[in-house]
Coordinates of C-alpha atoms and ligand atoms in Angstrom, one line a residue:
M1 CA -50.5 34.2 -23.8
K2 CA -47.6 31.5 -24.2
I3 CA -44.4 32.5 -23.9
T4 CA -43.1 30.0 -23.4
E5 CA -44.6 26.5 -21.2
R6 CA -44.2 28.5 -17.6
I7 CA -44.3 32.2 -18.8
R8 CA -47.3 33.3 -20.0
Y9 CA -48.7 36.9 -20.7
V10 CA -51.1 38.3 -19.6
G11 CA -50.6 42.3 -20.3
V12 CA -52.5 44.7 -22.1
N13 CA -52.9 47.2 -24.5
D14 CA -53.4 50.9 -23.2
C15 CA -54.3 52.9 -26.4
E16 CA -56.5 55.4 -25.0
K17 CA -54.4 56.8 -22.6
Q18 CA -53.3 60.5 -23.8
L19 CA -49.7 61.7 -21.5
F20 CA -48.4 58.8 -19.6
E21 CA -47.5 60.4 -16.3
G22 CA -49.4 63.7 -17.6
I23 CA -47.1 64.6 -19.2
W24 CA -45.2 62.2 -22.4
P25 CA -47.3 61.5 -25.8
L26 CA -48.6 58.3 -26.6
P27 CA -49.1 58.7 -30.6
F28 CA -48.6 54.9 -30.4
G29 CA -49.8 53.9 -27.1
I30 CA -48.1 51.7 -24.7
S31 CA -48.1 48.4 -22.6
Y32 CA -48.0 47.9 -18.9
N33 CA -46.3 44.0 -19.1
S34 CA -47.9 41.2 -15.9
Y35 CA -46.7 37.6 -16.0
L36 CA -47.6 34.7 -15.0
I37 CA -45.3 31.7 -13.5
A38 CA -47.0 28.5 -13.9
D39 CA -45.3 26.0 -11.4
Q40 CA -45.8 24.2 -8.2
K41 CA -46.7 27.8 -7.2
I42 CA -47.3 30.4 -9.4
A43 CA -45.8 33.3 -9.4
L44 CA -47.6 36.7 -11.4
I45 CA -45.3 39.2 -11.8
D46 CA -46.6 43.4 -11.2
T47 CA -49.7 44.3 -12.1
I48 CA -51.0 46.7 -14.5
D49 CA -51.9 50.2 -14.4
K50 CA -55.8 51.4 -13.5
G51 CA -58.8 50.5 -16.3
F52 CA -58.2 47.0 -17.4
E53 CA -59.4 44.7 -14.4
E54 CA -62.1 43.4 -16.4
E55 CA -59.5 42.3 -19.2
Y56 CA -56.4 41.3 -16.8
L57 CA -58.7 39.5 -14.3
R58 CA -59.7 36.9 -17.8
K59 CA -55.9 36.3 -18.9
I60 CA -55.3 35.0 -15.9
S61 CA -58.4 33.2 -15.1
K62 CA -57.7 31.9 -18.8
E63 CA -53.9 30.2 -17.8
I64 CA -54.3 29.5 -13.9
G65 CA -57.9 28.5 -14.3
N66 CA -59.2 27.0 -10.9
R67 CA -55.6 27.7 -9.1
S68 CA -54.7 30.2 -7.2
I69 CA -51.8 33.1 -7.2
D70 CA -48.9 32.1 -4.4
Y71 CA -46.4 35.1 -4.7
L72 CA -47.5 38.9 -6.7
I73 CA -43.7 39.6 -7.0
V74 CA -43.8 44.0 -6.9
N75 CA -40.5 44.4 -9.6
H76 CA -41.7 47.9 -9.0
A77 CA -44.1 49.5 -7.5
E78 CA -45.0 53.0 -9.8
P79 CA -49.2 52.7 -10.5
D80 CA -48.7 51.8 -14.3
H81 CA -47.8 48.9 -12.2
S82 CA -49.2 48.2 -9.0
S83 CA -52.5 49.5 -9.7
L84 CA -54.4 46.3 -9.7
I85 CA -53.0 44.4 -6.2
S86 CA -55.4 46.0 -4.3
L87 CA -57.5 43.9 -6.8
L88 CA -56.1 40.5 -6.9
L89 CA -55.8 40.5 -3.0
N90 CA -59.4 40.3 -2.7
I91 CA -60.1 37.8 -5.6
Y92 CA -56.8 35.5 -4.5
P93 CA -57.1 36.4 -0.8
G94 CA -53.8 33.8 -0.2
I95 CA -51.4 36.1 -2.4
L96 CA -47.8 36.8 -0.3
V97 CA -46.8 40.4 -2.2
V98 CA -42.8 39.8 -3.1
A99 CA -40.9 43.2 -3.3
A100 CA -37.7 44.8 -1.8
P101 CA -38.1 46.2 2.4
K102 CA -38.2 50.5 0.0
A103 CA -41.7 49.2 -1.6
I104 CA -42.6 47.9 1.4
P105 CA -44.3 52.0 2.9
M106 CA -45.4 53.0 -0.4
L107 CA -47.5 49.5 -0.5
K108 CA -49.0 50.6 2.4
G109 CA -49.4 54.0 1.5
F110 CA -51.2 53.7 -2.0
Y111 CA -53.2 50.2 -1.0
G112 CA -52.8 50.4 1.8
L113 CA -51.4 46.8 2.6
T114 CA -50.0 45.7 5.8
E115 CA -46.7 43.5 7.2
D116 CA -48.3 40.7 7.2
D117 CA -49.2 40.9 3.2
I118 CA -45.8 41.9 2.5
L119 CA -42.6 39.3 1.8
A120 CA -39.4 41.7 1.7
V121 CA -36.8 40.1 -0.3
R122 CA -33.1 41.7 0.2
D123 CA -30.2 42.0 -2.9
G124 CA -30.0 38.7 -4.7
D125 CA -32.5 36.4 -2.6
R126 CA -34.2 33.6 -3.9
L127 CA -37.9 31.7 -3.7
S128 CA -39.3 28.1 -5.4
L129 CA -41.6 27.6 -7.4
G130 CA -41.1 24.0 -6.7
N131 CA -39.6 22.9 -10.0
S132 CA -37.9 26.1 -10.9
D133 CA -36.6 29.3 -8.7
L134 CA -37.2 33.3 -8.8
T135 CA -33.6 35.3 -7.7
F136 CA -34.5 39.2 -6.6
Y137 CA -32.0 42.1 -7.7
H138 CA -31.7 45.2 -5.9
T139 CA -32.3 47.7 -8.6
P140 CA -32.2 51.0 -6.9
M141 CA -33.2 53.7 -9.1
V142 CA -34.4 52.3 -12.6
H143 CA -36.0 53.4 -12.2
W144 CA -37.5 54.5 -8.4
P145 CA -35.7 53.5 -5.4
E146 CA -38.0 50.5 -4.4
T147 CA -36.9 48.9 -8.0
M148 CA -35.2 45.1 -8.7
M149 CA -35.0 42.8 -10.8
T150 CA -35.9 38.8 -10.9
W151 CA -34.4 36.3 -12.7
L152 CA -35.5 33.0 -13.7
S153 CA -33.2 30.8 -13.9
A154 CA -34.8 27.9 -15.4
E155 CA -36.1 30.1 -18.0
S156 CA -32.7 32.0 -18.9
T157 CA -35.5 35.3 -18.5
L158 CA -34.7 38.6 -17.2
F159 CA -38.4 39.9 -15.5
S160 CA -37.0 43.9 -16.1
G161 CA -39.8 45.5 -14.9
D162 CA -39.2 49.1 -16.2
A163 CA -36.0 48.7 -18.0
F164 CA -35.9 47.6 -21.4
G165 CA -38.9 49.0 -21.9
A166 CA -40.8 51.3 -25.1
F167 CA -43.9 53.2 -25.3
G168 CA -46.0 51.7 -28.1
A169 CA -48.7 49.2 -28.0
L170 CA -48.6 45.8 -29.3
N171 CA -50.4 45.4 -32.0
H172 CA -47.9 42.4 -34.0
G173 CA -47.4 40.3 -31.6
I174 CA -46.1 39.7 -27.8
T175 CA -41.8 38.7 -28.4
D176 CA -39.1 39.9 -31.1
T177 CA -39.5 36.7 -32.6
V178 CA -43.0 37.1 -33.9
F179 CA -43.0 40.7 -34.9
K180 CA -45.3 40.5 -38.9
C181 CA -47.4 42.4 -40.0
G182 CA -48.8 39.7 -42.3
C183 CA -48.4 41.6 -45.4
P184 CA -45.8 40.2 -48.6
P185 CA -42.8 42.0 -47.4
G186 CA -42.2 44.6 -49.0
E187 CA -45.1 45.2 -50.8
H188 CA -46.5 48.4 -48.9
S189 CA -46.5 50.1 -46.2
H190 CA -47.5 50.2 -41.8
Y191 CA -47.9 52.0 -39.3
S192 CA -46.2 50.6 -36.1
A193 CA -45.1 51.6 -33.1
S194 CA -42.6 54.7 -34.5
G195 CA -43.8 54.8 -38.0
F196 CA -44.2 53.9 -40.7
H197 CA -42.4 50.5 -41.9
D198 CA -42.8 48.2 -44.7
G199 CA -43.5 44.3 -43.5
T200 CA -39.9 43.3 -43.3
A201 CA -39.1 45.3 -40.6
D202 CA -38.5 43.7 -37.7
A203 CA -39.7 44.2 -34.0
F204 CA -36.3 45.8 -33.0
S205 CA -35.6 48.6 -35.6
M206 CA -39.9 49.5 -34.7
Y207 CA -39.3 49.8 -31.6
S208 CA -35.8 51.4 -30.3
D209 CA -37.5 54.7 -31.3
E210 CA -40.4 55.3 -28.3
M211 CA -37.2 52.9 -26.6
I212 CA -34.8 55.7 -26.5
R213 CA -37.4 57.9 -26.2
Y214 CA -38.9 56.1 -23.1
Y215 CA -35.8 56.1 -21.6
S216 CA -34.9 59.1 -22.1
N217 CA -37.8 60.6 -20.6
I218 CA -38.5 58.4 -17.8
V219 CA -35.5 56.8 -16.9
G220 CA -32.5 58.9 -18.3
K221 CA -31.3 61.2 -15.6
Y222 CA -30.6 57.8 -14.0
G223 CA -28.4 56.4 -16.3
S224 CA -25.3 55.4 -12.9
A225 CA -27.9 53.3 -11.7
V226 CA -28.7 51.5 -15.0
Q227 CA -24.7 51.1 -15.0
V228 CA -24.6 49.9 -11.9
A229 CA -28.0 47.3 -12.1
M230 CA -26.6 45.9 -16.1
K231 CA -22.7 45.1 -13.9
K232 CA -24.8 43.7 -10.7
L233 CA -26.8 41.2 -14.3
S234 CA -24.2 41.6 -15.9
H235 CA -23.3 37.7 -15.1
L236 CA -26.3 36.2 -16.0
K237 CA -26.5 34.6 -19.3
I238 CA -29.7 36.9 -20.9
N239 CA -31.5 34.2 -23.2
R240 CA -35.0 36.8 -23.2
I241 CA -35.8 39.8 -21.5
C242 CA -39.3 40.3 -20.1
S243 CA -39.5 44.3 -19.7
A244 CA -43.3 46.3 -18.6
H245 CA -43.9 48.6 -20.9
G246 CA -43.3 47.3 -25.2
P247 CA -42.0 43.9 -26.9
I248 CA -40.3 41.0 -25.3
W249 CA -37.0 40.7 -26.4
E250 CA -35.7 37.0 -27.1
K251 CA -34.2 37.2 -31.1
Q252 CA -33.1 41.0 -29.9
V253 CA -30.8 40.6 -26.8
T254 CA -28.1 41.9 -27.5
R255 CA -28.9 44.9 -29.7
V256 CA -31.2 46.3 -26.6
E257 CA -28.3 46.0 -23.6
A258 CA -26.4 47.7 -26.4
L259 CA -28.2 50.3 -26.8
Y260 CA -29.5 50.3 -22.6
D261 CA -25.7 50.3 -22.3
R262 CA -25.3 53.3 -24.4
L263 CA -27.9 55.6 -23.5
S264 CA -26.8 55.2 -19.9
R265 CA -23.4 56.2 -20.3
Y266 CA -25.5 58.7 -22.3
E267 CA -23.1 57.7 -25.8
A268 CA -25.5 59.5 -28.6
E269 CA -25.0 59.6 -32.6
D270 CA -22.9 61.4 -34.7
G271 CA -25.9 63.6 -35.8
V272 CA -28.1 67.0 -34.6
C273 CA -31.2 67.6 -32.6
I274 CA -31.4 71.6 -33.9
A275 CA -34.4 72.5 -31.3
Y276 CA -35.8 75.5 -31.0
G277 CA -38.6 77.9 -29.5
S278 CA -39.9 81.5 -31.3
M279 CA -42.6 84.0 -31.1
Y280 CA -42.5 85.3 -34.9
G281 CA -41.1 83.5 -37.0
N282 CA -37.7 84.3 -37.0
T283 CA -36.0 82.2 -34.8
A284 CA -37.5 79.7 -36.9
E285 CA -36.6 80.3 -39.6
A286 CA -32.5 80.4 -39.1
A287 CA -33.1 76.2 -37.5
R288 CA -34.7 75.4 -40.9
N289 CA -31.8 77.1 -42.9
L290 CA -29.0 75.5 -40.5
A291 CA -31.4 71.6 -40.9
Q292 CA -31.4 72.5 -44.6
E293 CA -27.6 73.3 -44.9
L294 CA -27.0 70.1 -42.6
S295 CA -28.7 67.6 -45.2
S296 CA -27.6 68.7 -48.2
I297 CA -24.9 67.5 -46.6
G298 CA -25.8 64.1 -45.0
I299 CA -25.6 64.9 -41.4
P300 CA -28.4 62.9 -39.7
V301 CA -30.8 65.6 -38.3
T302 CA -33.8 66.8 -36.4
L303 CA -35.5 69.5 -36.1
H304 CA -37.4 70.5 -32.8
D305 CA -40.2 73.5 -32.3
L306 CA -40.2 73.9 -28.7
S307 CA -43.1 75.8 -28.6
T308 CA -45.4 73.5 -30.6
E309 CA -44.0 70.1 -29.1
N310 CA -44.1 68.3 -25.9
I311 CA -40.0 67.9 -24.8
S312 CA -41.0 64.6 -25.7
T313 CA -39.3 63.4 -28.8
S314 CA -36.8 66.8 -28.1
L315 CA -34.7 65.1 -25.7
R316 CA -35.1 61.4 -26.8
D317 CA -33.4 63.6 -29.7
I318 CA -30.2 64.4 -27.5
F319 CA -30.0 61.4 -26.1
R320 CA -30.1 59.9 -29.2
Y321 CA -27.4 62.6 -31.2
N322 CA -24.2 63.8 -30.5
T323 CA -24.6 68.0 -31.3
L324 CA -27.2 70.4 -30.2
A325 CA -28.3 73.5 -32.0
L326 CA -30.4 75.6 -29.6
G327 CA -32.2 78.3 -31.7
S328 CA -34.5 81.4 -28.8
P329 CA -34.9 84.4 -29.2
T330 CA -34.0 86.9 -26.1
Y331 CA -36.9 87.4 -24.6
N332 CA -37.3 89.9 -21.4
G333 CA -33.4 90.1 -21.0
G334 CA -33.4 86.4 -21.6
I335 CA -34.2 82.5 -22.5
F336 CA -37.3 82.4 -24.3
P337 CA -38.9 79.8 -21.6
P338 CA -40.1 77.2 -23.8
V339 CA -36.9 76.6 -24.8
E340 CA -35.4 77.1 -21.2
A341 CA -37.6 74.7 -19.6
F342 CA -36.2 72.3 -22.9
L343 CA -32.6 73.4 -21.0
H344 CA -34.5 72.6 -17.4
A345 CA -35.2 69.5 -18.8
I346 CA -32.0 68.3 -20.3
S347 CA -30.2 69.2 -16.6
A348 CA -32.5 67.4 -15.1
R349 CA -31.6 64.1 -16.8
M350 CA -27.9 65.6 -16.6
V351 CA -26.6 65.3 -20.5
R352 CA -23.4 65.2 -20.5
G353 CA -20.6 65.0 -23.8
R354 CA -22.3 67.3 -26.1
N355 CA -21.5 69.2 -28.6
F356 CA -23.4 72.7 -28.5
I357 CA -24.1 75.5 -31.2
A358 CA -26.5 78.2 -30.1
F359 CA -28.1 80.9 -32.4
G360 CA -31.2 83.5 -31.7
S361 CA -33.3 86.6 -33.2
Y362 CA -33.5 89.5 -30.8
S363 CA -34.5 93.4 -31.3
W364 CA -33.0 95.3 -29.0
A365 CA -30.5 93.9 -26.4
P366 CA -29.3 90.4 -27.4
A367 CA -29.0 88.3 -24.5
S368 CA -30.4 84.3 -25.6
V369 CA -27.1 83.0 -27.0
R370 CA -24.9 84.1 -24.3
L371 CA -27.2 82.6 -22.0
M372 CA -27.4 79.5 -23.7
N373 CA -23.4 79.5 -23.7
D374 CA -23.1 79.8 -20.8
Y375 CA -25.5 77.1 -19.9
A376 CA -24.0 74.9 -22.3
A377 CA -20.7 75.7 -20.2
T378 CA -21.5 74.9 -17.2
H379 CA -22.8 71.2 -18.2
G380 CA -19.8 70.6 -19.6
F381 CA -20.3 70.9 -23.5
S382 CA -18.2 71.7 -26.3
I383 CA -18.9 74.5 -27.6
L384 CA -18.4 74.6 -31.3
H385 CA -18.8 78.2 -32.0
P386 CA -19.5 81.6 -29.9
G387 CA -23.1 81.0 -32.2
I388 CA -25.6 83.5 -34.1
S389 CA -26.7 86.6 -32.2
F390 CA -28.6 88.7 -35.1
P391 CA -31.1 91.3 -35.0
Q392 CA -35.0 90.9 -36.6
A393 CA -35.5 89.8 -39.8
Y394 CA -33.2 86.6 -40.8
S395 CA -30.5 86.2 -43.4
P396 CA -28.5 84.4 -44.4
E397 CA -26.2 87.9 -43.7
K398 CA -27.2 88.3 -40.5
C399 CA -27.6 84.3 -39.3
D400 CA -24.9 82.3 -41.8
M401 CA -26.3 79.0 -41.6
K402 CA -23.4 78.0 -43.5
T403 CA -20.4 78.7 -41.5
L404 CA -22.8 76.4 -38.8
T405 CA -23.3 73.3 -40.8
E406 CA -19.1 73.7 -41.0
V407 CA -18.3 74.0 -37.9
I408 CA -20.7 70.8 -37.3
R409 CA -19.6 69.0 -40.1
E410 CA -16.0 69.8 -38.9
A411 CA -17.0 67.6 -35.5
L412 CA -18.0 64.8 -36.2
K413 CA -15.3 64.0 -39.2
Ligands
LIG501 C1 -42.6 89.1 -24.9 C2 -41.0 89.3 -25.4 C3 -40.1 90.1 -24.9 C4 -38.8 90.3 -26.0 N1 -37.2 90.6 -25.1 C5 -36.5 91.8 -25.4 C6 -35.5 91.7 -25.0 O1 -35.5 91.7 -23.6 N2 -34.4 91.9 -25.6 C7 -35.0 91.9 -27.2 O2 -32.8 92.4 -27.6 N3 -35.2 91.9 -27.9 C8 -36.3 91.2 -27.2 N4 -37.8 90.6 -27.3 C9 -37.9 91.0 -29.6 C10 -37.7 89.9 -30.0 O3 -36.0 89.1 -29.2 C11 -37.7 89.9 -31.9 O4 -39.3 90.6 -31.8 C12 -37.0 89.0 -31.8 O5 -36.9 89.3 -33.3 C13 -38.2 87.5 -32.1 O6 -37.8 86.3 -32.3 P1 -38.5 85.1 -32.8 O7 -39.6 85.8 -34.3 O8 -37.9 83.7 -33.5 O9 -39.6 84.9 -32.2 C14 -39.0 90.0 -26.5 C15 -39.5 90.2 -27.4 C16 -41.0 89.7 -26.4 C17 -42.3 89.8 -27.0
LIG502 FE1 -41.6 52.8 -13.0
LIG503 FE1 -43.3 51.1 -15.9

């Protein structure tokens, strides 16, 4: 697949895997992107995950015919991008693997590579491909310590690894300039990476949900590393971002960069992520009432049942929205375990600067609201209201969601 005369896309869609990294659901699939740069020398940027060997090799040989690959650039040694390194070394024995020094023990440990197979590059090193050259920028912890990005100045293109990536297979095109569903605009809606859209939807609106979910789930812990990387790359005039997952960004580079900048600063939009767990439905009923009250006055809100949903989507929404309303019944003198797990996940990602409200049912000795508030205080959240602990069944008298809604409305003014 031609991106430019020099850059070819040889990645694949994975619509079979249920859980990425064994934990994150893939309702719309995922792409593992890999790119060939064909100059006097041929460089391959990253490989793909296992399971697509035949398709991958077919795509590569379609692009390069009988030529060999000179360099395999490993921007990221995580197996979703490095799994086919050994296969490639067998088929194209002349390949030199190019990677940051911290990738070396990983490539040895995962694939048995030796020092002779690898060219370690320092931050800012260049590699000539003939008429163009590659510059390597170390971007540690975006998303692993060995992570780097590769800049092809002749095409103003950044090969960014996981950064700027999104979940969602590429069913409608590879670059954001060619996203079309092929049907007349406005006449129908169709299923895309992030739900139903009509034929006028652009790639950014189709993929931004899945981009935020990807960021929050996988890269979210490393906001400060993302900021460092973005500063390091700020002198580049980037016209194209070739990420390791999701669309190639050409038209929407500015929006994508702005989104990453905002997410990695932990800045969020006005809106409320309501997340709750519930055993017998009382805390759940309170949560639904709060959602209805907030919606009725036009405040954006999402509602997540932590007992049944994977935390992936609640994490997406705690990164997206500036207010968290958290519901938990009291459980053995503590917080209900699925809610505690969510708090742990937020904590691990060092989410900060959020408004906070807690509520929950109990039967004999309330504890959950107090403990959730303690948590919020330790994490520097703004506690908008002392929260509401209510005994047994939910009722508007025991748990006044109109008051909580009013407090939230004031805070979001
Ligand atoms: C395993 C278990 C442990 C509980 N521990 C406490 C507790 O420590 N203190 C308390 O007041 N209620 C406790 N409860 C009672 C629940 O908090 C109470 O029934 C509440 O209404 C459940 O809310 P829900 O309908 O949202 O699940 C416990 C219930 C269960 C099943
Ligand atoms: Fe990764
Ligand atoms: Fe990845």
